[in-house]
PDB file of C-alpha atoms and ligand atoms in Angstrom:
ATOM      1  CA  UNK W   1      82.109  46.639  -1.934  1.00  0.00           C
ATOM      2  CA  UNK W   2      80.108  43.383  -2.222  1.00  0.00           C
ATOM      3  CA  UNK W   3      77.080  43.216  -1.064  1.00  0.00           C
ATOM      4  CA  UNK W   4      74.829  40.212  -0.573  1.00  0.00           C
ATOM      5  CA  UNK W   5      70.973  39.796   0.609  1.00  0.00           C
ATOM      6  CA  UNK W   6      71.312  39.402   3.931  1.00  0.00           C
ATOM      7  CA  UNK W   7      69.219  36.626   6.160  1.00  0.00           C
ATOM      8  CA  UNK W   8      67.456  33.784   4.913  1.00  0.00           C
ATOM      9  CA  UNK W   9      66.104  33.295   0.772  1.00  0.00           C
ATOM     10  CA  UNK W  10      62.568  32.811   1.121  1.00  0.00           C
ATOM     11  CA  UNK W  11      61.809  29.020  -0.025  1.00  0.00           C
ATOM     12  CA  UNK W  12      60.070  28.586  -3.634  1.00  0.00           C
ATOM     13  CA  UNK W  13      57.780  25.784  -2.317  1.00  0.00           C
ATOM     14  CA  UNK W  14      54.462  27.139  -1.273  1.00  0.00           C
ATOM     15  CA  UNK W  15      53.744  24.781   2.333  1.00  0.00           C
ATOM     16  CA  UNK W  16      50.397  24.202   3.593  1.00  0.00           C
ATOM     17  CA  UNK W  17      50.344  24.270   7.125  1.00  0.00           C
ATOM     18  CA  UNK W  18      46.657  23.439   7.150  1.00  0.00           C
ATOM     19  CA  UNK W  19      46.996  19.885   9.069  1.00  0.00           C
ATOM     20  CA  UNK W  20      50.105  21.037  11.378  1.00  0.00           C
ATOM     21  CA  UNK W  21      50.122  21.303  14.892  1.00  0.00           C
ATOM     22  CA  UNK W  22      52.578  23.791  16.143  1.00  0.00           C
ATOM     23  CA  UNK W  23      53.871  24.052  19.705  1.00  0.00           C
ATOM     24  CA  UNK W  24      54.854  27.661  20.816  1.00  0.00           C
ATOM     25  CA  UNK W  25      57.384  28.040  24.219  1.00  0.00           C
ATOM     26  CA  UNK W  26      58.080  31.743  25.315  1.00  0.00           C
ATOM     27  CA  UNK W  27      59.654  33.685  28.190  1.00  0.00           C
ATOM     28  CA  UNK W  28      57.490  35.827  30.214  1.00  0.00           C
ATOM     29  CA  UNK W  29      61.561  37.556  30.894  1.00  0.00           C
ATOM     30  CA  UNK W  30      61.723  40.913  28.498  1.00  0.00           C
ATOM     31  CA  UNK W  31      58.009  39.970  27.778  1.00  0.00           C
ATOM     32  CA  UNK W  32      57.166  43.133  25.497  1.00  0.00           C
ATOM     33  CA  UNK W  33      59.584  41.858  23.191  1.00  0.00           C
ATOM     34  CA  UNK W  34      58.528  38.261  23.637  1.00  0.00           C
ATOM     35  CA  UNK W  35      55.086  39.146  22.826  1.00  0.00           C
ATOM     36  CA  UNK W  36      55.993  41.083  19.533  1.00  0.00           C
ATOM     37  CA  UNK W  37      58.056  38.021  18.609  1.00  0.00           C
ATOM     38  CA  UNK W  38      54.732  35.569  19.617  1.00  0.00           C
ATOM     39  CA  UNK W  39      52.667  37.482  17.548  1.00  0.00           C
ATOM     40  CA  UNK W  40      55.021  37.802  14.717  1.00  0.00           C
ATOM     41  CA  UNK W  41      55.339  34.361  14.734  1.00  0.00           C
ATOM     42  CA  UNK W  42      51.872  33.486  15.284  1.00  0.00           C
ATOM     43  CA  UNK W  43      50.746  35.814  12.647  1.00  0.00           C
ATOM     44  CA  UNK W  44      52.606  34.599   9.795  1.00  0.00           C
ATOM     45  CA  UNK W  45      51.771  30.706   9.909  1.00  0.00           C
ATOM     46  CA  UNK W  46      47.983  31.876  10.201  1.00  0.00           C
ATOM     47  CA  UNK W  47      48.078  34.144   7.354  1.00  0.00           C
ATOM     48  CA  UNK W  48      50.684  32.964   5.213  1.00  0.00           C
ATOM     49  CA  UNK W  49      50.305  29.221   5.664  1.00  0.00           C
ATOM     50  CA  UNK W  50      46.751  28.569   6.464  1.00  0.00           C
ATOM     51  CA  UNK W  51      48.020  26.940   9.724  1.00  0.00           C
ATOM     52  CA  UNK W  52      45.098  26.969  12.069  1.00  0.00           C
ATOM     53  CA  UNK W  53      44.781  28.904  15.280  1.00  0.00           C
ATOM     54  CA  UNK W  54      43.349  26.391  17.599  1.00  0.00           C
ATOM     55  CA  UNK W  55      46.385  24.375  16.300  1.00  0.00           C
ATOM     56  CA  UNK W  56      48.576  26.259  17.914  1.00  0.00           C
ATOM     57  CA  UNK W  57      49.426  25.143  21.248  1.00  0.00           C
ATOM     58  CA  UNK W  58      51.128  28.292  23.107  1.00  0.00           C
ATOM     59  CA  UNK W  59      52.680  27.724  26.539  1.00  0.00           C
ATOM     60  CA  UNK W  60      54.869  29.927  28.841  1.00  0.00           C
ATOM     61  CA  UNK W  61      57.919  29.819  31.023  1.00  0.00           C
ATOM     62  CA  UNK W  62      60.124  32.299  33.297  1.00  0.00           C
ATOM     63  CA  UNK W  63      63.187  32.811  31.698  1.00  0.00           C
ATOM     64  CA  UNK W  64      65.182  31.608  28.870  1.00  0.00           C
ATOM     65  CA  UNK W  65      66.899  28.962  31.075  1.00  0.00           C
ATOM     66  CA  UNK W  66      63.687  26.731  31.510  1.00  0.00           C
ATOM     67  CA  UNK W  67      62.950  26.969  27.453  1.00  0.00           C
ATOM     68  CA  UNK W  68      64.476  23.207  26.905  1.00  0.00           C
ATOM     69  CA  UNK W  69      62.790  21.478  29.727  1.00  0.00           C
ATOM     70  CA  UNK W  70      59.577  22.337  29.128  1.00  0.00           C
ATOM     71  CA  UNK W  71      59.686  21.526  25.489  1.00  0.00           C
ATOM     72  CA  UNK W  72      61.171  18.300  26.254  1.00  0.00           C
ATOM     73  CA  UNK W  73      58.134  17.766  28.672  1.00  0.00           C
ATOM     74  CA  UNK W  74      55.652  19.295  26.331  1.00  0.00           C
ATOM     75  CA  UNK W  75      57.121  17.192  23.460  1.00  0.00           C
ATOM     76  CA  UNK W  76      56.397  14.215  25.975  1.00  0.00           C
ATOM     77  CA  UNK W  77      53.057  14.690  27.178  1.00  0.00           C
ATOM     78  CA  UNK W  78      52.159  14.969  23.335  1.00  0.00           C
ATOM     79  CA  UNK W  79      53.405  11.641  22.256  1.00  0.00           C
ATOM     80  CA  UNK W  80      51.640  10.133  25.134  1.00  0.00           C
ATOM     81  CA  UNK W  81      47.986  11.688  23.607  1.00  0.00           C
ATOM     82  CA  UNK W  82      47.132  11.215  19.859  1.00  0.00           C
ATOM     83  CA  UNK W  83      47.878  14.403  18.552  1.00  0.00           C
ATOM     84  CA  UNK W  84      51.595  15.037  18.318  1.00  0.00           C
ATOM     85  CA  UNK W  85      53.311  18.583  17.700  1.00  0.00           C
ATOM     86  CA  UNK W  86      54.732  18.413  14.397  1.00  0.00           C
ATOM     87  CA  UNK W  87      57.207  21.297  14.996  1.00  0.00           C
ATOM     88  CA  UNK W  88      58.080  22.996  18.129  1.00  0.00           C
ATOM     89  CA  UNK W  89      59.187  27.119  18.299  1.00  0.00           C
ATOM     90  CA  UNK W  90      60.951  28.171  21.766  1.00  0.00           C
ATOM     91  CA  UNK W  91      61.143  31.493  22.094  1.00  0.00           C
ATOM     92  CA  UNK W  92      63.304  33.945  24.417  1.00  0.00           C
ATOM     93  CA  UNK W  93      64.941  37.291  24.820  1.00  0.00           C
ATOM     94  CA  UNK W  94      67.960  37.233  26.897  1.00  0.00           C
ATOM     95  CA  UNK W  95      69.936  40.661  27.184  1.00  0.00           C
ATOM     96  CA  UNK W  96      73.800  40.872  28.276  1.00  0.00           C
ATOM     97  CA  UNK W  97      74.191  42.722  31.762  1.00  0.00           C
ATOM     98  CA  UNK W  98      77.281  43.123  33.903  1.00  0.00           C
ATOM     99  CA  UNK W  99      77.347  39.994  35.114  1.00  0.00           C
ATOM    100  CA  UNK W 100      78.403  36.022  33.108  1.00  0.00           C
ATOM    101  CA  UNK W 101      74.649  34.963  33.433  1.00  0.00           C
ATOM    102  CA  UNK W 102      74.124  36.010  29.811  1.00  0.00           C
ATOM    103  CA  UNK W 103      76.930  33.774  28.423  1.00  0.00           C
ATOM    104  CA  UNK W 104      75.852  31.286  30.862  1.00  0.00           C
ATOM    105  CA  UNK W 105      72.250  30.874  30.127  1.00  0.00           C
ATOM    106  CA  UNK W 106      72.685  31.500  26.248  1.00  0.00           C
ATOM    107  CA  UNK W 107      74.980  28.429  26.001  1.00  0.00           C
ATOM    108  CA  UNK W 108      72.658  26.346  27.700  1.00  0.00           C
ATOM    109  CA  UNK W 109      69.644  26.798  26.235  1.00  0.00           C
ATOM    110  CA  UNK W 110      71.172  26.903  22.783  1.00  0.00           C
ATOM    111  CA  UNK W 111      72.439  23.700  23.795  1.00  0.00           C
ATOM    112  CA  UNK W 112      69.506  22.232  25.508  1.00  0.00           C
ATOM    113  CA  UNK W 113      67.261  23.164  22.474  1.00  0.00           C
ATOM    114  CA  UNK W 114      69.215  21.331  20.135  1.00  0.00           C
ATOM    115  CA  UNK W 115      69.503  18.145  22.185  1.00  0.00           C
ATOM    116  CA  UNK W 116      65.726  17.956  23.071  1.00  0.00           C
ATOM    117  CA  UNK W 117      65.320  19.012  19.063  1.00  0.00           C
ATOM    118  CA  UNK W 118      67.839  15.771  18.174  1.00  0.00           C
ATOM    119  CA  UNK W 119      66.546  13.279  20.756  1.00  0.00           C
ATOM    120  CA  UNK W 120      62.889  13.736  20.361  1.00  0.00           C
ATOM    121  CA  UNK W 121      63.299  13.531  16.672  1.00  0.00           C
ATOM    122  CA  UNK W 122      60.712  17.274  16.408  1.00  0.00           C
ATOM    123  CA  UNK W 123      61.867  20.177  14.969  1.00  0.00           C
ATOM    124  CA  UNK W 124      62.205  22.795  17.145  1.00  0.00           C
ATOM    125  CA  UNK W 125      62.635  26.268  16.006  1.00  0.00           C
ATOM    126  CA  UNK W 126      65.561  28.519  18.118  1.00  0.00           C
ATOM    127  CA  UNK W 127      63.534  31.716  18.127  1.00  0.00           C
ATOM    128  CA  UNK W 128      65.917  33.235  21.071  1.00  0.00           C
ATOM    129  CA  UNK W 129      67.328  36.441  20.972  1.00  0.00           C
ATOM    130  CA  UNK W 130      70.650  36.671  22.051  1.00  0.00           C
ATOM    131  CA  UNK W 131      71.401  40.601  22.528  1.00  0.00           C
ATOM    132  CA  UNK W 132      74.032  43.219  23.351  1.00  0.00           C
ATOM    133  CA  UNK W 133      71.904  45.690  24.656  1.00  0.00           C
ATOM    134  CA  UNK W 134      67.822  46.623  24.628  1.00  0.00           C
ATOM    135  CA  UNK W 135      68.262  48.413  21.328  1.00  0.00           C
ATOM    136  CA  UNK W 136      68.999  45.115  19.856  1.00  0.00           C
ATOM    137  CA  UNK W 137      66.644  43.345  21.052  1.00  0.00           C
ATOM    138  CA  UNK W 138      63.780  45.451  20.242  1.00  0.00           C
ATOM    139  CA  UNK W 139      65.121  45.972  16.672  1.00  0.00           C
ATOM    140  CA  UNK W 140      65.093  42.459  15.847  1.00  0.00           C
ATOM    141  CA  UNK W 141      61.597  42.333  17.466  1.00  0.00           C
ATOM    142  CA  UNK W 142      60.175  44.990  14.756  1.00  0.00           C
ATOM    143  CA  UNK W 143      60.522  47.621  17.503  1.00  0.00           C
ATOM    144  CA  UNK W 144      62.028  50.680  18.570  1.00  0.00           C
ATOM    145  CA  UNK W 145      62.597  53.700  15.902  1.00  0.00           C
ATOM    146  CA  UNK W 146      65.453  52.364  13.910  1.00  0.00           C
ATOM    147  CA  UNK W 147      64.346  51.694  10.069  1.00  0.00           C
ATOM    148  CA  UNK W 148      66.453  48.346  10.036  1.00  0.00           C
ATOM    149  CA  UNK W 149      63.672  46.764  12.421  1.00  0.00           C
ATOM    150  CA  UNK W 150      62.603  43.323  11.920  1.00  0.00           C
ATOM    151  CA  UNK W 151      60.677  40.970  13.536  1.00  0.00           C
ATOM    152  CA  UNK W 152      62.591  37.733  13.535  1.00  0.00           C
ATOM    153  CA  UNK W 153      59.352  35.790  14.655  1.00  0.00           C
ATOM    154  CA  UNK W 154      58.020  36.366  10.869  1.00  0.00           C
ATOM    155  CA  UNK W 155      61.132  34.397   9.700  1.00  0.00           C
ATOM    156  CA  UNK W 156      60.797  31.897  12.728  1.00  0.00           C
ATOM    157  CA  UNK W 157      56.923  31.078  11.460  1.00  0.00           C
ATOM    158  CA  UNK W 158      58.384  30.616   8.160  1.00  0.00           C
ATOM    159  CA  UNK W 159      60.859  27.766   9.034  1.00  0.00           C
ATOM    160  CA  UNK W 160      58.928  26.473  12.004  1.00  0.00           C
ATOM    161  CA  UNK W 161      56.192  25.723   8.872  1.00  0.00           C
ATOM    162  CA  UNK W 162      58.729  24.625   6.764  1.00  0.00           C
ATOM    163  CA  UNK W 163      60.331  22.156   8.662  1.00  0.00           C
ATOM    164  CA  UNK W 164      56.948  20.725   9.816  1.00  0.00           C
ATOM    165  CA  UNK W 165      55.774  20.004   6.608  1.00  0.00           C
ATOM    166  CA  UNK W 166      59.207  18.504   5.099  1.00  0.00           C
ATOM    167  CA  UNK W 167      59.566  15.967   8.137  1.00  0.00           C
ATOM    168  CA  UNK W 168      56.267  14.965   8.202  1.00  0.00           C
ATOM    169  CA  UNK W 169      56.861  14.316   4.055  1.00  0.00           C
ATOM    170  CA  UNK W 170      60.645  12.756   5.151  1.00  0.00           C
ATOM    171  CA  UNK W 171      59.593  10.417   8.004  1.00  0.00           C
ATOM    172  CA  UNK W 172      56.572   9.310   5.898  1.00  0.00           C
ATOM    173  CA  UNK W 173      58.957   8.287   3.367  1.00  0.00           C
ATOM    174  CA  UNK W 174      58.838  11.062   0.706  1.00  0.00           C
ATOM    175  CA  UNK W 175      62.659  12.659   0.337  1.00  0.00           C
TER     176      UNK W 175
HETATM  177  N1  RBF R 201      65.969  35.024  31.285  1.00  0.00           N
HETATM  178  C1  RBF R 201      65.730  35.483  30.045  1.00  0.00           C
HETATM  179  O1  RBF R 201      64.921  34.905  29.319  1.00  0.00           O
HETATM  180  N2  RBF R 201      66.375  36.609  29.579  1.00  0.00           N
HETATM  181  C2  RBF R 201      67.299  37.268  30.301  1.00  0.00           C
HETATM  182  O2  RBF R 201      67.839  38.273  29.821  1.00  0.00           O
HETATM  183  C3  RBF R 201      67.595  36.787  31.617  1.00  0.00           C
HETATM  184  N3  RBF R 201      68.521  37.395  32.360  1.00  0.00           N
HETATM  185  C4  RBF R 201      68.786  36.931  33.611  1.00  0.00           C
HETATM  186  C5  RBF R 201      69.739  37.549  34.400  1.00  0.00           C
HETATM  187  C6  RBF R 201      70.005  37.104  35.681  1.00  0.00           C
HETATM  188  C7  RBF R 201      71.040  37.814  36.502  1.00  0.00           C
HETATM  189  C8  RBF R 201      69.269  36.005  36.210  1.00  0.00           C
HETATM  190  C9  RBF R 201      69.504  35.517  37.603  1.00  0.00           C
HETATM  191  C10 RBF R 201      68.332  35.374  35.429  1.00  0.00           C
HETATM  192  C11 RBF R 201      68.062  35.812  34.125  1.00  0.00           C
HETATM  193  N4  RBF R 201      67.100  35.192  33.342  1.00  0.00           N
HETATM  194  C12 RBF R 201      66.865  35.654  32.082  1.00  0.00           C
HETATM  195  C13 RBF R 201      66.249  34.106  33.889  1.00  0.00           C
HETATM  196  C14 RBF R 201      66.766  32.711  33.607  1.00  0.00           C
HETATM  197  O3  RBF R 201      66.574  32.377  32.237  1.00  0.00           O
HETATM  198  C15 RBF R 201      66.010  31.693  34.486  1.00  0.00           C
HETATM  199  O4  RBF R 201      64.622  31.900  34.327  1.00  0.00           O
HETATM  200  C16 RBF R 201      66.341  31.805  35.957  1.00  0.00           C
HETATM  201  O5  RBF R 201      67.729  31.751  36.142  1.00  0.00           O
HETATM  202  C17 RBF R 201      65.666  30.652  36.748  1.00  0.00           C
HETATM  203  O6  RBF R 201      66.144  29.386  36.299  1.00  0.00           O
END
């Protein structure tokens, strides 16, 4: 069988996240997986990336559902004050249960994040978990017992410093 690596290649470029300010949005719904994912995320752009903590803005909603709004808002509130977020990182865990709120809400706020992303011309980072079952989501949140774990906010540092750095570099000019 072929097999490939799966998931993202990390980039060769080394970014310094030293002058980016990073906005953080998370769920207080399934928040012991939220947290892991927070941290995760947190963790890497500190260590890795030199990005510093009291540059990163962390803010918190319900649920999933109210993710796009209050990035749009947060977004907002920034460009009105000097010190704009450079990238944005929403982050969510919504679980299927018997009912059509999952499909519901995860079509939304994949939506939503996009168009707030597009319009407001910051990055935003989708860091939300769209899961089967608990299993799943505390896999992918470097829980649980299974070896396979990962924590996907590791990965959604990564790009959220990543795409900082290259659009501050394209809107300044620099392709
Ligand atoms: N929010 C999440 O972030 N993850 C979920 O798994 C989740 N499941 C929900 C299931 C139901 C039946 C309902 C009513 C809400 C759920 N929410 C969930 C909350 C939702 O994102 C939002 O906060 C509320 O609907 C209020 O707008």
């Amino acid at each position: 069988m072929t097999t490939f690596t799966k998931g993202v290649t990390p980039s060769t470029e080394k970014y310094d996240g030293s002058s980016l300010r990073v906005l953080i949005v998370h769920t207080r719904w399934n928040y012991e997986i939220v947290e892991a994912l927070v941290r995760g995320a947190t963790e890497t752009m500190t260590s890795e990336y030199n990005v510093k903590a009291e540059n990163i803005s962390v803010q918190s909603v319900s649920g999933s559902y109210e993710l796009p709004f209050a990035a749009q808002s947060l977004i907002k509130a920034s460009k009105m004050g000097t010190q704009w977020f450079n990238v944005v990182i929403c982050i969510g865990v919504l679980i299927k249960g018997s009912t059509m709120h999952f499909e519901y809400i995860a079509e939304a706020v994949s939506q939503g994040i996009m168009r707030v992303s597009l319009d407001s011309g910051v990055p935003i980072v989708f860091g939300v978990l769209t899961c089967l079952d608990d299993e799943q989501a505390l896999e992918r949140a470097g829980l649980g017992n299974k070896e396979s774990k990962h924590n996907h906010g590791i990965d959604w540092g990564r790009c959220a410093v990543e795409m900082g750095v290259k659009n501050h570099k394209w809107m300044s000019g620099t392709i």
